[in-house]
Short mmCIF file of C-alpha atoms and ligand atoms in Angstrom, two decimals:
data_model
loop_
_atom_site.label_atom_id
_atom_site.label_comp_id
_atom_site.label_asym_id
_atom_site.label_seq_id
_atom_site.Cartn_x
_atom_site.Cartn_y
_atom_site.Cartn_z
CA UNK A 252 19.72 16.29 -8.22
CA UNK A 253 19.47 13.36 -6.36
CA UNK A 254 21.96 10.46 -5.92
CA UNK A 255 21.42 8.20 -8.90
CA UNK A 256 20.66 5.27 -7.13
CA UNK A 257 18.37 7.30 -4.59
CA UNK A 258 16.60 8.29 -7.96
CA UNK A 259 16.17 5.40 -9.57
CA UNK A 260 14.83 3.46 -6.46
CA UNK A 261 12.55 6.13 -6.13
CA UNK A 262 11.14 5.97 -9.59
CA UNK A 263 10.92 1.98 -9.36
CA UNK A 264 8.89 2.43 -6.43
CA UNK A 265 6.39 4.91 -7.97
CA UNK A 266 5.58 1.91 -9.96
CA UNK A 267 5.42 -0.45 -7.19
CA UNK A 268 2.99 2.10 -5.50
CA UNK A 269 0.79 1.78 -8.66
CA UNK A 270 0.99 -1.87 -8.75
CA UNK A 271 0.13 -1.87 -4.77
CA UNK A 272 -3.20 0.12 -5.89
CA UNK A 273 -3.85 -2.29 -8.95
CA UNK A 274 -3.59 -5.70 -6.39
CA UNK A 275 -5.98 -3.84 -3.71
CA UNK A 276 -8.18 -2.89 -6.27
CA UNK A 277 -8.12 -6.51 -7.54
CA UNK A 278 -9.13 -7.37 -3.89
CA UNK A 279 -11.76 -5.06 -4.18
CA UNK A 280 -13.23 -6.56 -7.22
CA UNK A 281 -13.17 -10.28 -5.94
CA UNK A 282 -15.04 -8.76 -2.56
CA UNK A 283 -17.63 -7.00 -4.99
CA UNK A 284 -18.39 -10.39 -6.87
CA UNK A 285 -18.63 -12.35 -3.20
CA UNK A 286 -21.19 -9.68 -2.20
CA UNK A 287 -19.11 -8.53 0.68
CA UNK A 288 -19.28 -4.68 -0.18
CA UNK A 289 -17.40 -3.60 3.10
CA UNK A 290 -14.41 -5.36 2.40
CA UNK A 291 -14.64 -4.44 -1.25
CA UNK A 292 -15.00 -0.47 0.09
CA UNK A 293 -12.01 -0.83 2.38
CA UNK A 294 -9.53 -1.97 -0.50
CA UNK A 295 -11.30 0.41 -2.94
CA UNK A 296 -9.88 3.29 -0.34
CA UNK A 297 -6.49 1.29 0.41
CA UNK A 298 -5.91 1.57 -3.68
CA UNK A 299 -6.48 5.58 -3.37
CA UNK A 300 -3.95 5.45 -0.78
CA UNK A 301 -1.59 3.43 -2.91
CA UNK A 302 -2.46 5.85 -5.48
CA UNK A 303 -1.38 8.77 -3.29
CA UNK A 304 1.96 7.25 -2.62
CA UNK A 305 2.83 7.20 -6.00
CA UNK A 306 1.94 10.33 -6.78
CA UNK A 307 3.92 12.13 -3.57
CA UNK A 308 6.92 10.20 -4.74
CA UNK A 309 6.21 11.75 -8.16
CA UNK A 310 6.24 15.21 -6.93
CA UNK A 311 9.12 14.62 -4.70
CA UNK A 312 11.12 13.62 -7.70
CA UNK A 313 10.13 16.58 -9.68
CA UNK A 314 10.78 18.74 -6.78
CA UNK A 315 14.27 17.68 -6.52
CA UNK A 316 14.69 18.32 -10.39
CA UNK A 317 14.45 14.74 -11.63
CA UNK A 318 12.46 13.13 -14.19
CA UNK A 319 9.97 10.30 -13.69
CA UNK A 320 9.58 7.47 -16.24
CA UNK A 321 6.66 5.49 -15.65
CA UNK A 322 6.68 1.68 -16.46
CA UNK A 323 4.13 -1.03 -17.00
CA UNK A 324 2.13 -2.06 -13.80
CA UNK A 325 2.39 -6.07 -13.56
CA UNK A 326 -1.02 -8.05 -13.93
CA UNK A 327 -2.13 -8.60 -10.17
CA UNK A 328 -2.01 -12.76 -10.56
CA UNK A 329 -3.49 -13.58 -7.17
CA UNK A 330 -5.84 -16.58 -6.90
CA UNK A 331 -8.40 -16.58 -4.00
CA UNK A 332 -9.68 -19.64 -2.77
CA UNK A 333 -10.83 -18.41 0.60
CA UNK A 334 -12.56 -15.13 1.72
CA UNK A 335 -9.55 -14.14 3.92
CA UNK A 336 -7.22 -15.14 1.12
CA UNK A 337 -6.90 -11.47 0.15
CA UNK A 338 -6.23 -10.24 4.04
CA UNK A 339 -3.17 -12.60 4.21
CA UNK A 340 -1.49 -11.49 0.53
CA UNK A 341 -2.42 -8.04 1.54
CA UNK A 342 -0.20 -8.50 5.09
CA UNK A 343 2.70 -10.41 3.09
CA UNK A 344 2.40 -7.31 0.37
CA UNK A 345 3.03 -4.63 2.83
CA UNK A 346 5.93 -6.54 4.64
CA UNK A 347 7.31 -6.62 1.49
CA UNK A 348 6.69 -2.72 0.52
CA UNK A 349 8.37 -2.08 3.76
CA UNK A 350 11.98 -4.01 2.73
CA UNK A 351 11.43 -1.71 -0.52
CA UNK A 352 11.04 1.60 1.81
CA UNK A 353 13.50 0.37 3.99
CA UNK A 354 16.01 -0.10 0.74
CA UNK A 355 15.23 3.89 -0.45
CA UNK A 356 16.03 4.97 3.46
CA UNK A 357 19.26 2.98 3.80
CA UNK A 358 20.55 4.38 0.22
CA UNK A 359 19.64 7.71 1.31
CA UNK A 360 21.53 7.12 4.16
CA UNK A 361 24.53 5.84 2.67
CA UNK A 362 24.91 9.11 0.50
CA UNK A 363 23.93 11.44 3.62
CA UNK A 364 21.10 12.62 1.68
CA UNK A 365 19.06 13.95 4.52
CA UNK A 366 16.43 15.34 2.43
CA UNK A 367 15.33 12.01 1.10
CA UNK A 368 15.56 10.63 4.55
CA UNK A 369 13.29 13.28 5.91
CA UNK A 370 10.53 12.69 3.50
CA UNK A 371 10.90 9.00 3.66
CA UNK A 372 10.04 9.42 7.62
CA UNK A 373 6.89 9.70 6.47
CA UNK A 374 6.45 6.22 4.31
CA UNK A 375 8.54 4.45 7.31
CA UNK A 376 5.99 5.48 9.61
CA UNK A 377 2.80 5.02 7.08
CA UNK A 378 4.23 1.31 6.51
CA UNK A 379 4.04 0.72 10.35
CA UNK A 380 0.49 1.74 10.06
CA UNK A 381 0.00 -0.37 6.90
CA UNK A 382 1.54 -3.55 8.47
CA UNK A 383 -0.79 -3.32 11.60
CA UNK A 384 -4.09 -2.55 9.54
CA UNK A 385 -3.43 -5.58 7.53
CA UNK A 386 -2.85 -7.92 10.81
CA UNK A 387 -6.01 -6.19 12.51
CA UNK A 388 -8.44 -7.32 9.82
CA UNK A 389 -6.54 -11.05 10.05
CA UNK A 390 -7.17 -10.78 13.61
CA UNK A 391 -10.75 -9.69 13.54
CA UNK A 392 -11.73 -11.91 10.51
CA UNK A 393 -10.07 -15.06 12.40
CA UNK A 394 -12.16 -13.77 15.28
CA UNK A 395 -15.63 -12.95 13.60
CA UNK A 396 -15.57 -14.02 9.99
CA UNK A 397 -16.38 -17.60 9.96
CA UNK A 398 -19.76 -17.09 11.49
CA UNK A 399 -22.51 -15.57 9.16
CA UNK A 400 -23.33 -12.89 11.71
CA UNK A 401 -20.28 -11.98 12.76
CA UNK A 402 -18.90 -11.61 8.87
CA UNK A 403 -22.16 -9.41 8.32
CA UNK A 404 -20.70 -7.26 11.32
CA UNK A 405 -17.38 -7.23 10.28
CA UNK A 406 -18.46 -6.30 6.45
CA UNK A 407 -20.86 -3.67 8.01
CA UNK A 408 -17.65 -1.94 9.56
CA UNK A 409 -15.54 -1.93 6.74
CA UNK A 410 -18.37 -0.21 4.87
CA UNK A 411 -17.76 2.57 7.24
CA UNK A 412 -14.19 3.25 6.31
CA UNK A 413 -13.55 6.74 4.28
CA UNK A 414 -10.95 7.99 2.31
CA UNK A 415 -8.52 10.63 3.76
CA UNK A 416 -5.94 12.48 2.09
CA UNK A 417 -2.53 11.66 2.99
CA UNK A 418 -0.98 13.95 5.69
CA UNK A 419 2.34 14.07 4.08
CA UNK A 420 2.51 17.67 2.05
CA UNK A 421 5.06 18.02 -0.48
MG1 MG B 607 1.91 2.29 -0.41
#
């Protein structure tokens, strides 16, 4: 069994990861509507990764004798006025998720829960990658996205992203 606070934070994070998947699917829907199938592909895969994160945390709770309680997933409420708005929202969102993951890590550290710390080492590292990916997308859009040929090329690049299962095995 886990410390009650650690358990509660991870259970809440399951919901937050599903919300992340929902938010990224909303980004993908916007890009589909704009005719930017590469950007849409990038965020469909991002949504799959977020679902994976939720499922990994679910498995972690069960592996430690805990129950999992599913809560309602919030409706994505973003308004997109420019085609780079989702990119900016995405970076803000990942920075927020990093703070949530850090809170879980800190709660585990406070009660000497080395098992949770070891598991969440992976999520801490993953958040570094998520923030870098989001920042790289913004940089690329800033450089190339305002020219039609540049936007076309960037869209083609993002169309090439393929789903890969998470490297963390529980
Ligand atoms: Mg995530």
